[in-house]
Amino acid sequence: DTICRRFGFDRAALYLVEGGELRVMAASFGPGDEQAAQARAFVAVANSAPLPVNGRSVEADVLRSGKAIIVDNPWEHPGVDQRKQAVAASHSYVQVPIFGREGRVIGLL
């Protein structure tokens, strides 16, 4: 919620590396009961089949490169998990790495 308010985003998700997978730890899709339900659905769908860190997803690309990626059309992008996209219904988004100690990428927003 703080990320959304602070940066003016309508939604945000926090992914962390856990073993060899990326898991969604939290999501915010804005204020209100409907948005909270959508965020919970997103987390459930995302974590029902966590993304492998060595996979071909946009998220894995961010982890490997350590650079932000803008996805202009997630409905058409080959690296976007369409199950998550169906819940998020995003028109575009940016994913940015989160760096931990020693400059290692530990997750993404």
Coordinates of C-alpha atoms in Angstrom, one line a residue:
D1 CA 0.0 0.0 0.0
T2 CA 2.8 2.4 0.9
I3 CA 4.5 1.8 -2.5
C4 CA 1.3 2.7 -4.3
R5 CA 0.7 5.8 -2.3
R6 CA 4.2 7.0 -2.3
F7 CA 4.9 6.6 -6.0
G8 CA 1.3 7.0 -7.4
F9 CA 0.9 3.4 -8.7
D10 CA -2.5 1.8 -8.8
R11 CA -1.0 -1.5 -7.8
A12 CA 2.2 -3.1 -6.6
A13 CA 3.5 -6.6 -5.9
L14 CA 6.6 -7.6 -3.9
Y15 CA 8.4 -10.7 -5.1
L16 CA 11.2 -12.4 -3.1
V17 CA 13.6 -15.1 -4.1
E18 CA 12.9 -18.2 -2.1
G19 CA 15.2 -21.1 -3.0
G20 CA 15.1 -21.3 -6.8
E21 CA 11.7 -19.6 -7.1
L22 CA 10.1 -16.2 -7.0
R23 CA 7.2 -15.9 -4.6
V24 CA 4.8 -13.0 -4.1
M25 CA 5.0 -11.9 -0.5
A26 CA 2.5 -9.0 -0.7
A27 CA 0.4 -7.2 -3.2
S28 CA -1.7 -4.0 -3.2
F29 CA -4.3 -3.2 -5.9
G30 CA -5.5 0.0 -4.2
P31 CA -7.9 0.9 -1.5
G32 CA -11.3 -0.8 -1.2
D33 CA -12.6 -4.3 -0.6
E34 CA -12.8 -5.2 -4.3
Q35 CA -9.2 -4.2 -4.9
A36 CA -8.1 -6.1 -1.7
A37 CA -9.8 -9.2 -3.0
Q38 CA -8.1 -8.8 -6.4
A39 CA -4.7 -8.5 -4.7
R40 CA -5.4 -11.7 -2.7
A41 CA -6.4 -13.5 -5.9
F42 CA -3.2 -12.3 -7.6
V43 CA -1.0 -13.6 -4.7
A44 CA -2.9 -17.0 -4.7
V45 CA -2.5 -17.4 -8.5
A46 CA 1.1 -16.3 -8.5
N47 CA 2.1 -18.6 -5.7
S48 CA 0.2 -21.6 -7.0
A49 CA 3.0 -22.0 -9.6
P50 CA 6.0 -19.9 -8.5
L51 CA 8.3 -18.7 -11.2
P52 CA 11.7 -20.4 -11.4
V53 CA 14.5 -17.9 -11.1
N54 CA 16.2 -19.5 -14.2
G55 CA 13.0 -19.4 -16.3
R56 CA 12.0 -17.3 -19.3
S57 CA 9.7 -14.9 -17.4
V58 CA 10.0 -11.2 -17.3
E59 CA 10.6 -11.5 -13.6
A60 CA 13.5 -13.9 -14.1
D61 CA 15.0 -11.5 -16.7
V62 CA 14.9 -8.7 -14.0
L63 CA 16.7 -11.0 -11.5
R64 CA 19.4 -12.0 -14.0
S65 CA 20.0 -8.6 -15.4
G66 CA 19.6 -6.5 -12.3
K67 CA 17.8 -3.9 -14.5
A68 CA 14.2 -2.7 -14.6
I69 CA 12.0 -3.8 -17.4
I70 CA 8.9 -2.0 -18.8
V71 CA 6.2 -4.2 -20.2
D72 CA 4.1 -2.2 -22.5
N73 CA 1.6 -4.9 -23.5
P74 CA 1.5 -7.7 -21.0
W75 CA -1.3 -9.5 -22.9
E76 CA 1.0 -10.1 -25.9
H77 CA 4.4 -10.4 -24.1
P78 CA 5.9 -14.0 -24.3
G79 CA 7.5 -13.6 -20.9
V80 CA 4.3 -12.7 -19.0
D81 CA 2.5 -15.4 -17.0
Q82 CA -1.0 -15.0 -18.5
R83 CA -2.7 -16.6 -15.5
K84 CA -1.4 -13.7 -13.4
Q85 CA -2.2 -11.2 -16.1
A86 CA -5.8 -12.4 -16.2
V87 CA -6.1 -11.4 -12.5
A88 CA -4.0 -8.2 -12.6
A89 CA -5.5 -7.0 -15.9
S90 CA -2.6 -4.6 -16.3
H91 CA -2.2 -2.4 -19.4
S92 CA 1.5 -1.9 -18.7
Y93 CA 3.9 -2.1 -15.8
V94 CA 7.5 -1.8 -14.7
Q95 CA 9.4 -4.4 -12.7
V96 CA 12.4 -3.3 -10.8
P97 CA 15.0 -5.3 -8.9
I98 CA 15.5 -5.2 -5.1
F99 CA 19.2 -5.4 -4.2
G100 CA 20.3 -7.0 -0.9
R101 CA 23.8 -7.3 0.6
E102 CA 26.8 -7.5 -1.7
G103 CA 24.6 -6.1 -4.6
R104 CA 22.8 -9.4 -5.1
V105 CA 19.2 -9.2 -6.4
I106 CA 16.9 -10.7 -3.8
G107 CA 13.5 -9.9 -5.3
L108 CA 11.6 -7.4 -7.3
L109 CA 8.7 -4.9 -7.2

